C-alpha positions as a Python dict, from the first residue, in 0.01 Angstrom:
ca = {
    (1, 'X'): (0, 0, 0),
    (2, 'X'): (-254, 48, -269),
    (3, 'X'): (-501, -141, -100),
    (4, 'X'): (-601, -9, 256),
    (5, 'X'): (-525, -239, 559),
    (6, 'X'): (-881, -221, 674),
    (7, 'X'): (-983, -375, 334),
    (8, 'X'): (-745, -668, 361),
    (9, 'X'): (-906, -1063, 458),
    (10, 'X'): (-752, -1235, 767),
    (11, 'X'): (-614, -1445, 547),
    (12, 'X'): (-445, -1173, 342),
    (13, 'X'): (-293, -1012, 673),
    (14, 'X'): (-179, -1356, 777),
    (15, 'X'): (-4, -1383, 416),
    (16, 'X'): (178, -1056, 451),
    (17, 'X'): (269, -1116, 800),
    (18, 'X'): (445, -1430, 726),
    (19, 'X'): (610, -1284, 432),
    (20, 'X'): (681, -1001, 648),
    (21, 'X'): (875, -1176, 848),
    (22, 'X'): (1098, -1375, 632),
    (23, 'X'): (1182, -1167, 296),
    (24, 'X'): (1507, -1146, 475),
    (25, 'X'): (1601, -1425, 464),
    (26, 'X'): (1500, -1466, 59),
    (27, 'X'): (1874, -1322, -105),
    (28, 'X'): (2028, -1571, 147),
    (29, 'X'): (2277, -1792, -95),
    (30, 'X'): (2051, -2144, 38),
    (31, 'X'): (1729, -1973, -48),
    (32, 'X'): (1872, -1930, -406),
    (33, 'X'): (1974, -2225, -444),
    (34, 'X'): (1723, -2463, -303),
    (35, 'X'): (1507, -2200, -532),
    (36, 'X'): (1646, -2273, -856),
    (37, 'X'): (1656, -2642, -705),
    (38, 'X'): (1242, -2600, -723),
    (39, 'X'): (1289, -2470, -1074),
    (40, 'X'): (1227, -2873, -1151),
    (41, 'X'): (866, -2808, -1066),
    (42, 'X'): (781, -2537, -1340),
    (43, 'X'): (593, -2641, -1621),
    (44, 'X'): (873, -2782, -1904),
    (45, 'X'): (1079, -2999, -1659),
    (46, 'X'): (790, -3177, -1554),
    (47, 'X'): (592, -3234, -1861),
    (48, 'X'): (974, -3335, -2026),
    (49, 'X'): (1025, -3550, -1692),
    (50, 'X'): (656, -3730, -1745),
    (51, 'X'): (692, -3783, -2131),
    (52, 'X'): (1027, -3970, -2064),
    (53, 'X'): (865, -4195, -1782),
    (54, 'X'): (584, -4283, -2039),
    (55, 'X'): (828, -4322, -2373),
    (56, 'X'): (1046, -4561, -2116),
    (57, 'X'): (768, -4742, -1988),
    (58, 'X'): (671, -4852, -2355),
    (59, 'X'): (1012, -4905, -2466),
    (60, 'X'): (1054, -5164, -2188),
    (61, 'X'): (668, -5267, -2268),
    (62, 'X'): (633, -5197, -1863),
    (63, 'X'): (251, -5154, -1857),
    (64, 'X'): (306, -5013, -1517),
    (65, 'X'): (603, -4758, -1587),
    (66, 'X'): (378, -4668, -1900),
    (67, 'X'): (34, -4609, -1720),
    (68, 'X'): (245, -4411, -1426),
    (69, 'X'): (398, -4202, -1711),
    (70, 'X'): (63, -4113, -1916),
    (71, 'X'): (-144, -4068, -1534),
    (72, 'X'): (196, -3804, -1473),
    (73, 'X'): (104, -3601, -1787),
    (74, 'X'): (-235, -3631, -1744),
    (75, 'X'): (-233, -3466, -1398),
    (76, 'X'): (-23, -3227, -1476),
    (77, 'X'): (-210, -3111, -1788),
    (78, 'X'): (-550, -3138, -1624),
    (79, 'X'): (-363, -2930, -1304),
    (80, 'X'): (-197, -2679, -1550),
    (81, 'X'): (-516, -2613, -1735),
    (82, 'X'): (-714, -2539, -1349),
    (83, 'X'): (-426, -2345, -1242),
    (84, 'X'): (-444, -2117, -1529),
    (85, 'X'): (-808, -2036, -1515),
    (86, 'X'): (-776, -1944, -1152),
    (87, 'X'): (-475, -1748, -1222),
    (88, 'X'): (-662, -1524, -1564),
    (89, 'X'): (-898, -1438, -1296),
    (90, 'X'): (-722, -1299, -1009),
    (91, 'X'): (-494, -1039, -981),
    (92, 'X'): (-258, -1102, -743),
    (93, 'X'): (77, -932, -665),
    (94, 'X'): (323, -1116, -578),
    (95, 'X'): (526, -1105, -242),
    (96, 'X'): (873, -979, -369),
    (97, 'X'): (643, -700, -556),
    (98, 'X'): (429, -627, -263),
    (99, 'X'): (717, -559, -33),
    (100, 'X'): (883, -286, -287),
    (101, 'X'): (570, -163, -471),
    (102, 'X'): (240, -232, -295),
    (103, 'X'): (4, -531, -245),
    (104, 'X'): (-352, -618, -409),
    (105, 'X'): (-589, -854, -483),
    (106, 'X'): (-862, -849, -692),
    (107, 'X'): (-1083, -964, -962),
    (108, 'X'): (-949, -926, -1361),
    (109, 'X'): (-705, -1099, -1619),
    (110, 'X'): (-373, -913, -1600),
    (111, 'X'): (-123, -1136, -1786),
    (112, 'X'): (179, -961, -1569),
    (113, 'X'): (406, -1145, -1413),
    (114, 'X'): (383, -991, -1088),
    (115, 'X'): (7, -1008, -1036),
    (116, 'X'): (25, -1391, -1127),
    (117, 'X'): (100, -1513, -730),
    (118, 'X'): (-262, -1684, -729),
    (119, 'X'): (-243, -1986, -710),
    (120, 'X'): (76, -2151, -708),
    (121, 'X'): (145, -2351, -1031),
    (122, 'X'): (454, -2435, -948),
    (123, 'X'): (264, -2611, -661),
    (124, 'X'): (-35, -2747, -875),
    (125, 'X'): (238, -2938, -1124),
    (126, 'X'): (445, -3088, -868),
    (127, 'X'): (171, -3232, -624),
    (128, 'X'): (-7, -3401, -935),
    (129, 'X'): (312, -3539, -1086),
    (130, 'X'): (386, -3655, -711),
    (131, 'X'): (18, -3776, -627),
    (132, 'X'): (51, -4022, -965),
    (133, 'X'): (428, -4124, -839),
    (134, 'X'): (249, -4262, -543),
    (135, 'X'): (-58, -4442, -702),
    (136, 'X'): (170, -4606, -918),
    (137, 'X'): (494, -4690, -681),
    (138, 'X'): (357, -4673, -347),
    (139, 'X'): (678, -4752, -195),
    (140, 'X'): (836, -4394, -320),
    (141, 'X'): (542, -4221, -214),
    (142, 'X'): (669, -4050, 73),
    (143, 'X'): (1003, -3947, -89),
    (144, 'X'): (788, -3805, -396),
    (145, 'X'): (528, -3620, -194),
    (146, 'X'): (840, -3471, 12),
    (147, 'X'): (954, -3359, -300),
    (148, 'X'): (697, -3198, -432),
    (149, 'X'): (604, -3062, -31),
    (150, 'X'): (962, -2892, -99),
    (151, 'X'): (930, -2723, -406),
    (152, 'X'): (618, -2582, -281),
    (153, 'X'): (722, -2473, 63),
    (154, 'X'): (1052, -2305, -40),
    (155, 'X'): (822, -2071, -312),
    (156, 'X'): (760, -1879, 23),
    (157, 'X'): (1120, -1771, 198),
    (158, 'X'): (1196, -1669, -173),
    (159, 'X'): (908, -1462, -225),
    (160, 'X'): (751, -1631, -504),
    (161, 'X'): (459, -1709, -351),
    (162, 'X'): (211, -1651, -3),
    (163, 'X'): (92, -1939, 157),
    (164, 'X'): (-223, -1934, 80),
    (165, 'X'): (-128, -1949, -298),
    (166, 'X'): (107, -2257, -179),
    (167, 'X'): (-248, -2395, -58),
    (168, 'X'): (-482, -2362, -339),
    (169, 'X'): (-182, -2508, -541),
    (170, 'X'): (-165, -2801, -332),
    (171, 'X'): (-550, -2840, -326),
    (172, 'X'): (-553, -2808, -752),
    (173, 'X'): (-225, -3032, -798),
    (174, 'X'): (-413, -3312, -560),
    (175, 'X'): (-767, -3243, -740),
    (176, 'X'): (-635, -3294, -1044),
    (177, 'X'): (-462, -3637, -998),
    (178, 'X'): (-759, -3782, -831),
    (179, 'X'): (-946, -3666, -1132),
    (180, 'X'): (-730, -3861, -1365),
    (181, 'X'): (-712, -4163, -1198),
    (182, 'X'): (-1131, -4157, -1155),
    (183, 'X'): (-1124, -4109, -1525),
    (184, 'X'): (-862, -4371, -1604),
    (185, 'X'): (-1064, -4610, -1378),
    (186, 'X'): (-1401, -4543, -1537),
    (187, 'X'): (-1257, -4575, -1907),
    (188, 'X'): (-1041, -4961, -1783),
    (189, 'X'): (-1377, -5075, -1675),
    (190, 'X'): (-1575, -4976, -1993),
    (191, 'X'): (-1272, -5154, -2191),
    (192, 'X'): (-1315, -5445, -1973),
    (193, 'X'): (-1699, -5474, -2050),
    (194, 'X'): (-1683, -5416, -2429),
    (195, 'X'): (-1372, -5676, -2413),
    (196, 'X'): (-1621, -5920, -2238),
    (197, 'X'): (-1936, -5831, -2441),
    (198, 'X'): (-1706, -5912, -2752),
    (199, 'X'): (-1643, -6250, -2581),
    (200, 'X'): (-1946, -6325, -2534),
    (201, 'X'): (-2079, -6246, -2858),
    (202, 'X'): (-1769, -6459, -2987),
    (203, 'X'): (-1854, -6768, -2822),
    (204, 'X'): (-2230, -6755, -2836),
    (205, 'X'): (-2188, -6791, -3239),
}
């Protein structure tokens, strides 16, 4: 490998190890399927999938449907926009590259496709999209967050991803929702003071 063993982290021997041990498995027909399955989580689907719940939500002038919808787009923009910083500075390869051609991991802004494993984004989008789900219809939280746990999780038997990549992913997809709904808080409670000010003002003349 281009990169000595004695150079690699713990965690980066712990990554190859695991991929070691089940690239077999990743031209298996289930792998590819339940892989283009977790195609649902790459960028268009979901931003197409979160536009529709908003548009519906106003059509049927569902404030709830509606705020799910914009807190889904939101979170997966804000995610998006995280994952790619992360990922235009690290060079990772990726773990069907690494088994043919050599592993590394380093510092720079290579816009190849096969030194874009860190972090996952198809992770990142699908945890955010899930984590607003399940603010907004807590009853299908657990069937969203499984969801999004299996589009992430099945990025590793096919070699998309290491686990660690699956992790930060996870950790920027979650980030990212609780961001939004902090924000969307903060800005209902400023509307709700300026509506009351106005009020105020109203009655006092």
């Amino acid at each position: 490998m281009p990169k000595a063993r004695g150079r690699l982290s713990r965690l980066e021997r712990a990554d190859l190890k695991v991929t070691r041990a089940i690239a077999r498995h990743r031209r298996k027909p289930a792998v590819k399927a339940a892989g283009e399955a977790s195609e649902i989580g790459d960028q268009p689907p979901l931003r197409a999938i979160s536009a529709a719940v908003l548009l519906l939500g106003l059509l049927r002038r569902d404030a709830t449907l509606a705020r799910v919808g914009a807190d889904m787009l939101a979170s997966h923009t804000l995610a998006t926009a995280v994952k790619d910083v992360v990922k235009q500075t690290v060079d990772r390869t990726r773990p069907d590259h690494a088994i043919e051609k050599g592993y590394r991991m380093e510092k720079g802004g290579s816009r190849t496709h096969s030194l874009s494993s860190f972090p996952s984004g198809h992770t990142a989008g699908a945890v955010a999209v899930a984590e607003a789900i399940a603010h907004g219809y807590p009853s299908v939280a657990i069937p969203a967050r499984c969801a999004a746990g299996a589009v992430a999780l099945i990025q590793i038997p096919r070699c998309k991803h290491f686990v660690s990549d699956i992790a930060v992913g996870a950790a920027i997809g979650w980030a990212a929702a609780v961001s939004v709904r902090a924000i969307m808080r903060l800005a209902e409670g400023t509307g709700k003071a300026d509506r009351s000010d106005a009020c105020g003002r109203a009655e006092m003349k």
